[in-house]
């Protein structure tokens, strides 16, 4: 129950952030961060961030889910991952429609047609990487710190890539991170989900 209450509070904070964004209170911060990141602009970083961005596009995540369904033996966790990603995509699109924040008014390096807040790529990366990371941590607890480090690096790179490519503001990334954390926290210690997943592990062990 505590986690669900905390998740609700964090989600409310993300809504407040979204309102502040629409009012233009944080535009100077957005511009400042963009000016810092765009200083990295060069052919290498442009190609690098385009690849990073593509790896966590909607189509890419759908592909990952299909691969997981085919090859991951723990089918209960497969279904959990896929349903989690579907929930993340729906939540992201609902919030985008509510706030209807236009994309940055600069020359973007890639084409995006949806609204800006919150970043869909960042939410997809955060939810997918953490859910998958938790699976590997449970399998290899001694590599926990390494896995967490890799998770943080990937999520950071995805967020930076979206700002660098000119399709998101810094606050879009922050909003996506906060909403993703709230979304994941709402599942933590959920008795129904925990029981469902444990039952799946038991069935796999029996096989």
Coordinates of C-alpha atoms in Angstrom, one line a residue:
X1 CA 0.0 0.0 0.0
X2 CA 2.9 2.4 0.8
X3 CA 4.3 1.9 -2.6
X4 CA 1.0 2.7 -4.3
X5 CA 0.6 5.8 -2.2
X6 CA 4.1 6.9 -3.1
X7 CA 3.5 6.1 -6.7
X8 CA 0.4 8.3 -6.7
X9 CA 2.3 11.2 -5.0
X10 CA 5.1 11.0 -7.6
X11 CA 2.6 10.9 -10.4
X12 CA 0.9 14.0 -9.1
X13 CA 4.4 15.7 -9.1
X14 CA 4.7 14.8 -12.8
X15 CA 1.3 16.4 -13.5
X16 CA 2.4 19.6 -11.7
X17 CA 5.6 19.5 -13.8
X18 CA 3.5 19.2 -16.9
X19 CA 1.4 22.2 -15.9
X20 CA 4.5 24.3 -15.2
X21 CA 5.9 23.3 -18.6
X22 CA 2.7 24.4 -20.4
X23 CA 2.8 27.7 -18.5
X24 CA 6.3 28.3 -19.8
X25 CA 7.9 28.5 -16.3
X26 CA 10.7 26.1 -17.2
X27 CA 11.5 27.1 -20.8
X28 CA 14.8 28.9 -19.8
X29 CA 16.0 25.6 -18.2
X30 CA 15.0 23.7 -21.3
X31 CA 16.9 26.1 -23.5
X32 CA 19.9 26.1 -21.2
X33 CA 20.2 22.3 -21.3
X34 CA 19.7 22.1 -25.0
X35 CA 22.5 24.7 -25.6
X36 CA 24.8 22.6 -23.5
X37 CA 24.0 19.3 -25.2
X38 CA 24.0 20.7 -28.8
X39 CA 27.7 21.8 -28.2
X40 CA 28.5 18.1 -28.8
X41 CA 27.1 18.3 -32.3
X42 CA 29.3 16.5 -34.8
X43 CA 28.7 13.7 -37.4
X44 CA 29.8 11.0 -34.9
X45 CA 27.4 12.0 -32.1
X46 CA 24.6 12.7 -34.6
X47 CA 24.8 9.1 -36.0
X48 CA 25.4 7.7 -32.5
X49 CA 22.3 9.3 -31.0
X50 CA 20.2 8.4 -34.0
X51 CA 21.1 4.8 -33.4
X52 CA 20.4 5.1 -29.7
X53 CA 17.0 6.7 -30.4
X54 CA 16.1 4.1 -33.0
X55 CA 16.9 1.2 -30.6
X56 CA 14.1 2.5 -28.3
X57 CA 11.5 3.5 -30.8
X58 CA 8.0 1.9 -30.6
X59 CA 8.8 -0.6 -33.4
X60 CA 12.1 -1.6 -31.8
X61 CA 10.4 -2.3 -28.4
X62 CA 7.7 -4.3 -30.1
X63 CA 10.4 -6.4 -31.7
X64 CA 12.1 -6.9 -28.4
X65 CA 8.9 -8.1 -26.9
X66 CA 8.4 -10.6 -29.7
X67 CA 12.0 -11.9 -29.2
X68 CA 11.4 -12.2 -25.5
X69 CA 8.1 -14.1 -26.0
X70 CA 9.9 -16.6 -28.4
X71 CA 13.1 -17.2 -26.4
X72 CA 12.6 -16.4 -22.7
X73 CA 11.7 -19.6 -20.9
X74 CA 9.9 -17.9 -18.1
X75 CA 6.6 -17.3 -19.9
X76 CA 4.9 -15.7 -17.0
X77 CA 7.6 -13.0 -16.9
X78 CA 7.3 -12.7 -20.7
X79 CA 3.6 -11.8 -20.4
X80 CA 4.4 -9.4 -17.6
X81 CA 7.0 -7.6 -19.6
X82 CA 4.7 -7.3 -22.7
X83 CA 1.7 -6.1 -20.6
X84 CA 3.9 -3.6 -18.8
X85 CA 5.1 -2.2 -22.1
X86 CA 1.5 -2.0 -23.4
X87 CA 0.5 -0.1 -20.3
X88 CA 3.5 2.2 -20.6
X89 CA 2.7 3.1 -24.2
X90 CA -1.0 3.7 -23.4
X91 CA -0.1 5.9 -20.4
X92 CA 2.4 7.9 -22.4
X93 CA 0.0 8.6 -25.2
X94 CA -2.8 9.5 -22.8
X95 CA -0.6 12.1 -21.1
X96 CA 0.6 13.4 -24.4
X97 CA -3.0 14.0 -25.5
X98 CA -3.9 15.7 -22.2
X99 CA -1.0 18.2 -22.3
X100 CA -0.6 18.5 -26.1
X101 CA 2.8 20.1 -25.8
X102 CA 4.3 21.0 -29.2
X103 CA 7.8 19.7 -30.1
X104 CA 10.7 22.1 -29.8
X105 CA 10.7 25.0 -32.3
X106 CA 14.1 24.1 -33.8
X107 CA 15.3 22.2 -36.8
X108 CA 15.0 18.5 -35.7
X109 CA 17.4 15.8 -37.0
X110 CA 14.6 13.2 -37.0
X111 CA 10.9 13.5 -37.8
X112 CA 8.3 13.0 -35.0
X113 CA 4.6 13.7 -35.3
X114 CA 3.3 13.2 -31.8
X115 CA 3.3 15.6 -28.9
X116 CA 6.3 16.3 -26.8
X117 CA 5.5 15.8 -23.1
X118 CA 6.5 13.3 -21.8
X119 CA 9.2 11.6 -23.9
X120 CA 7.9 8.3 -25.2
X121 CA 11.3 6.9 -26.0
X122 CA 12.6 7.7 -22.5
X123 CA 9.5 6.1 -20.9
X124 CA 9.9 3.0 -23.1
X125 CA 13.6 2.7 -22.3
X126 CA 13.1 3.3 -18.6
X127 CA 10.3 0.8 -18.1
X128 CA 11.7 -1.9 -20.5
X129 CA 15.3 -1.7 -19.2
X130 CA 14.4 -1.7 -15.5
X131 CA 11.9 -4.6 -15.9
X132 CA 14.4 -6.6 -17.9
X133 CA 17.2 -5.6 -15.5
X134 CA 15.2 -6.8 -12.5
X135 CA 14.8 -10.2 -14.2
X136 CA 18.5 -10.6 -14.7
X137 CA 19.3 -9.3 -11.2
X138 CA 17.0 -12.0 -9.8
X139 CA 18.9 -14.6 -11.9
X140 CA 22.4 -13.2 -11.1
X141 CA 22.3 -11.2 -7.9
X142 CA 26.1 -10.9 -7.8
X143 CA 26.0 -8.7 -10.9
X144 CA 23.4 -6.4 -9.5
X145 CA 25.6 -3.3 -9.4
X146 CA 26.8 -3.8 -12.9
X147 CA 23.3 -4.3 -14.2
X148 CA 22.1 -1.2 -12.4
X149 CA 25.0 0.8 -13.9
X150 CA 24.2 -0.4 -17.4
X151 CA 20.5 0.5 -16.9
X152 CA 21.3 4.0 -15.8
X153 CA 23.7 4.6 -18.7
X154 CA 21.2 3.4 -21.3
X155 CA 18.4 5.5 -19.9
X156 CA 20.6 8.6 -19.7
X157 CA 21.8 8.1 -23.3
X158 CA 18.2 7.7 -24.6
X159 CA 17.2 10.9 -22.8
X160 CA 20.2 12.9 -24.1
X161 CA 19.7 11.6 -27.6
X162 CA 16.1 13.0 -27.7
X163 CA 17.3 16.4 -26.6
X164 CA 20.3 16.3 -29.0
X165 CA 18.2 15.4 -32.0
X166 CA 15.9 18.3 -31.3
X167 CA 12.7 16.4 -30.7
X168 CA 12.3 16.9 -27.0
X169 CA 12.8 19.4 -24.2
X170 CA 14.8 18.5 -21.0
X171 CA 11.6 18.7 -19.0
X172 CA 10.0 16.1 -21.4
X173 CA 12.8 13.7 -20.3
X174 CA 12.4 14.5 -16.6
X175 CA 8.6 14.1 -16.9
X176 CA 9.1 10.7 -18.6
X177 CA 11.5 9.6 -15.8
X178 CA 9.1 10.6 -13.0
X179 CA 6.1 9.1 -14.7
X180 CA 8.0 5.8 -15.4
X181 CA 9.1 5.6 -11.8
X182 CA 5.6 6.1 -10.6
X183 CA 4.3 3.5 -13.1
X184 CA 6.9 0.9 -12.0
X185 CA 6.4 1.7 -8.3
X186 CA 2.7 1.0 -8.6
X187 CA 3.6 -2.7 -9.4
X188 CA 6.1 -3.1 -6.6
X189 CA 5.1 -5.6 -3.9
X190 CA 1.7 -6.0 -5.6
X191 CA 0.4 -9.2 -4.1
X192 CA -1.5 -10.4 -7.2
X193 CA 1.4 -9.7 -9.5
X194 CA 4.0 -11.2 -7.1
X195 CA 1.9 -14.3 -6.7
X196 CA 1.3 -14.6 -10.4
X197 CA 5.1 -14.4 -11.2
X198 CA 6.1 -16.7 -8.4
X199 CA 3.6 -19.3 -9.7
X200 CA 5.2 -19.0 -13.1
X201 CA 8.7 -19.6 -11.7
X202 CA 7.4 -22.7 -9.9
X203 CA 5.9 -24.1 -13.1
X204 CA 9.1 -23.5 -15.0
X205 CA 11.2 -25.2 -12.3
X206 CA 8.8 -28.2 -12.4
X207 CA 9.3 -28.5 -16.2

